Coordinates of C-alpha atoms in Angstrom, one line a residue:
M287 CA 122.0 68.6 21.0
N288 CA 122.0 65.0 22.1
A289 CA 124.0 61.8 22.0
K290 CA 122.0 60.3 19.1
K291 CA 122.6 63.3 16.9
F292 CA 126.3 63.2 17.9
Q293 CA 126.5 59.5 17.0
K294 CA 124.9 60.2 13.6
E295 CA 127.5 62.9 12.8
I296 CA 130.5 60.9 14.0
R297 CA 129.7 58.1 11.5
A298 CA 130.2 60.5 8.7
L299 CA 133.8 60.8 9.7
I300 CA 134.7 57.1 9.5
E301 CA 137.7 56.3 7.3
P302 CA 137.6 52.6 6.4
D303 CA 141.3 52.7 5.3
Y304 CA 142.3 54.1 8.7
M305 CA 140.7 51.2 10.6
E306 CA 143.7 48.8 10.1
Q307 CA 146.1 51.4 11.3
T308 CA 144.0 52.0 14.4
K309 CA 143.8 48.3 15.2
F310 CA 147.6 48.0 15.0
F311 CA 148.2 51.1 17.0
F312 CA 145.9 50.1 19.8
K313 CA 146.9 46.4 19.9
T314 CA 143.5 44.8 19.2
E315 CA 144.7 41.3 18.5
K316 CA 143.6 38.4 20.7
G317 CA 145.4 38.6 24.0
E318 CA 146.5 42.3 23.6
Y319 CA 145.3 45.0 25.8
S320 CA 142.6 46.4 23.4
E321 CA 141.3 43.0 22.3
H322 CA 137.8 43.8 23.4
D323 CA 137.7 47.5 22.4
V324 CA 135.6 48.5 19.3
F325 CA 136.9 51.2 17.0
L326 CA 135.1 53.1 14.2
G327 CA 138.3 54.3 12.5
I328 CA 138.4 58.1 12.9
R329 CA 141.4 60.4 13.3
V330 CA 141.7 62.3 16.6
P331 CA 141.8 65.9 15.0
K332 CA 138.4 65.2 13.4
L333 CA 137.0 64.0 16.8
R334 CA 138.2 67.1 18.5
T335 CA 136.6 69.3 15.9
L336 CA 133.3 67.5 16.2
S337 CA 133.4 67.7 20.0
K338 CA 133.9 71.5 19.9
R339 CA 130.6 71.8 18.1
Y340 CA 128.8 70.0 21.0
K341 CA 130.0 72.1 23.9
E342 CA 126.4 72.8 24.9
I343 CA 125.4 69.1 25.1
S344 CA 124.2 68.1 28.6
I345 CA 126.3 66.1 31.0
A346 CA 123.6 63.4 31.0
E347 CA 124.0 63.1 27.2
I348 CA 127.8 63.0 27.6
E349 CA 127.5 60.1 30.0
K350 CA 125.5 58.2 27.3
L351 CA 128.5 58.7 24.9
L352 CA 130.9 57.7 27.6
Q353 CA 129.1 54.4 27.9
S354 CA 129.2 53.7 24.2
K355 CA 130.8 50.5 23.0
Y356 CA 132.7 52.6 20.4
H357 CA 136.1 53.9 21.5
E358 CA 135.9 57.2 19.5
E359 CA 132.6 58.1 21.1
R360 CA 134.0 57.5 24.6
L361 CA 137.0 59.6 23.7
C362 CA 134.8 62.5 22.5
A363 CA 132.8 62.2 25.7
L364 CA 136.0 62.7 27.7
F365 CA 136.9 65.7 25.6
L366 CA 133.5 67.2 26.5
L367 CA 133.7 66.2 30.2
T368 CA 137.1 67.9 30.6
H369 CA 135.8 71.0 28.9
Y370 CA 132.8 71.0 31.2
F371 CA 135.0 70.5 34.3
E372 CA 137.4 73.3 33.4
N373 CA 134.6 75.8 32.8
G374 CA 132.0 74.6 35.3
S375 CA 130.9 75.7 38.7
N376 CA 132.1 73.9 41.8
K377 CA 128.8 72.0 41.9
E378 CA 129.2 70.9 38.3
R379 CA 132.8 69.8 38.9
I380 CA 131.7 67.6 41.8
T381 CA 129.0 66.1 39.5
I382 CA 131.6 65.4 36.8
Y383 CA 134.1 63.9 39.2
K384 CA 131.5 61.5 40.6
L385 CA 130.4 60.6 37.1
Y386 CA 134.0 60.0 36.0
L387 CA 134.7 57.8 39.0
N388 CA 131.5 55.8 38.5
N389 CA 132.4 55.1 34.8
T390 CA 136.0 54.1 35.0
Q391 CA 135.0 50.8 33.4
H392 CA 134.4 52.8 30.2
I393 CA 137.7 54.7 30.5
N394 CA 139.4 51.6 29.3
N395 CA 142.3 52.5 27.1
W396 CA 145.5 54.4 27.6
D397 CA 144.5 57.4 25.4
L398 CA 141.1 57.7 27.2
V399 CA 143.0 57.8 30.6
D400 CA 145.7 60.2 29.5
V401 CA 143.5 62.9 28.0
S402 CA 141.2 63.0 31.1
A403 CA 142.6 61.6 34.4
Y404 CA 144.7 64.6 35.4
K405 CA 142.1 67.1 34.1
V406 CA 139.3 65.6 36.2
M407 CA 140.6 63.4 39.0
G408 CA 143.8 65.3 39.5
A409 CA 142.1 68.7 39.4
H410 CA 139.3 67.7 41.7
L411 CA 141.6 66.2 44.3
F412 CA 144.2 68.9 44.3
E413 CA 142.8 70.6 47.4
R414 CA 141.3 67.4 48.8
S415 CA 142.4 64.1 50.2
R416 CA 144.2 62.0 47.6
K417 CA 143.0 58.7 49.1
P418 CA 140.9 57.9 46.0
L419 CA 144.1 57.6 44.0
Y420 CA 145.7 55.2 46.3
K421 CA 142.5 53.1 46.2
L422 CA 142.6 53.0 42.4
A423 CA 146.3 52.1 42.5
K424 CA 145.3 48.8 44.2
S425 CA 142.6 48.0 41.7
K426 CA 142.7 44.9 39.6
S427 CA 141.9 47.1 36.6
L428 CA 144.9 48.2 34.6
W429 CA 143.1 51.3 33.6
E430 CA 142.1 52.3 37.1
R431 CA 145.7 51.9 38.2
R432 CA 146.8 54.1 35.2
I433 CA 144.2 56.7 36.2
S434 CA 145.8 56.8 39.7
I435 CA 149.3 57.7 38.5
V436 CA 148.4 59.9 35.5
S437 CA 146.0 61.9 37.7
T438 CA 149.1 63.2 39.6
Y439 CA 150.3 65.0 36.5
Y440 CA 148.0 67.8 37.7
F441 CA 150.0 67.9 41.0
I442 CA 153.3 67.8 39.2
K443 CA 152.5 70.8 37.1
R444 CA 152.0 72.6 40.4
K445 CA 155.3 71.5 42.0
Q446 CA 153.7 68.8 44.2
F447 CA 155.6 65.5 43.9
D448 CA 154.9 63.5 47.0
D449 CA 151.8 61.6 45.7
T450 CA 153.4 60.9 42.4
L451 CA 156.5 59.4 44.1
A452 CA 154.4 57.4 46.6
L453 CA 152.2 56.0 43.9
A454 CA 155.1 55.3 41.6
E455 CA 156.8 53.3 44.4
S456 CA 153.7 51.3 45.0
L457 CA 153.3 50.5 41.3
L458 CA 156.9 49.5 40.5
N459 CA 156.1 45.8 40.7
D460 CA 153.0 46.2 38.4
E461 CA 153.0 43.4 35.8
E462 CA 151.7 45.5 32.9
D463 CA 154.0 47.3 30.5
L464 CA 151.5 50.1 30.0
M465 CA 151.9 50.8 33.7
H466 CA 155.7 50.7 33.5
K467 CA 155.4 53.4 30.8
A468 CA 152.9 55.5 32.7
V469 CA 155.0 55.5 35.9
G470 CA 158.2 56.3 33.9
W471 CA 156.3 59.2 32.1
M472 CA 155.2 60.7 35.4
L473 CA 158.7 60.4 36.9
R474 CA 160.1 62.1 33.8
E475 CA 157.6 64.9 34.4
V476 CA 158.8 65.3 38.0
G477 CA 162.3 65.6 36.6
K478 CA 161.2 68.4 34.3
N479 CA 160.2 70.4 37.3
N480 CA 162.9 69.2 39.8
I481 CA 165.6 66.9 38.4
N482 CA 167.1 66.3 41.8
V483 CA 163.9 64.9 43.2
E484 CA 163.6 62.5 40.2
K485 CA 167.2 61.4 40.5
K486 CA 166.9 60.8 44.2
F487 CA 163.9 58.5 43.6
L488 CA 165.7 56.6 40.8
K489 CA 168.8 56.0 42.8
K490 CA 166.8 54.8 45.8
H491 CA 164.7 52.4 43.9
Y492 CA 167.0 51.5 41.0
K493 CA 167.1 47.8 41.7
N494 CA 163.3 47.5 41.6
I495 CA 162.5 49.8 38.6
P496 CA 161.4 47.9 35.5
R497 CA 163.6 48.7 32.5
T498 CA 160.8 50.3 30.5
T499 CA 160.0 52.6 33.4
L500 CA 163.6 53.6 33.7
R501 CA 164.0 54.3 30.0
Y502 CA 160.9 56.5 30.0
A503 CA 162.1 58.3 33.2
I504 CA 165.5 59.2 31.9
E505 CA 164.5 60.0 28.4
R506 CA 165.5 63.7 28.8
F507 CA 168.8 63.0 30.5
S508 CA 172.1 63.5 28.7
E509 CA 173.5 60.4 26.9
E510 CA 176.2 60.1 29.6
E511 CA 173.6 60.1 32.4
R512 CA 171.3 57.7 30.6
K513 CA 174.2 55.2 30.3
K514 CA 175.0 55.7 33.9
F515 CA 171.5 54.9 35.1
L516 CA 171.0 52.0 32.7
N517 CA 174.3 50.5 34.0
G518 CA 173.5 51.2 37.6
P519 CA 173.9 54.6 39.3
V520 CA 176.8 55.2 41.7

């Protein structure tokens, strides 16, 4: 099993009619966030099925796919990397973490970040210093900043909220809408585990929270509570 064979098989899954839908969904027009991304036009379930057949492919070959210009090939590489990480030895996990961190320029769209950041970065750093996340949060790269906050989803699932809240606070003034959504999403996840922690954060930072972030964060609140927060909590 190697990257070239994988690339040959993936092209058999292309759906020309799906390409336009993909371009619209990922905002590929000039000036949009996916302007420079290149898509083949393949549905995600098909990509997951193909990736499962390549579980024995080497990490070196996965890295070749991760560096592909085609979005779907990079997505499959991340499916495979997360599988390797979850089932690998400590030595293999360290190798994958370093590979991931060295290839963030190829993890350059929201779906690529969201399926992998918490499963690799978050999982690796759970019992280690979280300083790498704070460094990424200061990056000029939208995608590295998104990796920083989404990685904390792993911590949230294990009832640890401090890093999520600290990173969320540092990212409240981010200019990118995709960051507003990511921060709001993570705050919502905090609320699923401890609603009082989320509400305390929202009340403290209400004046500085972008509207999109707030809407995402309070999505699971009652209608009455949503109106309260949208109008300004008391």
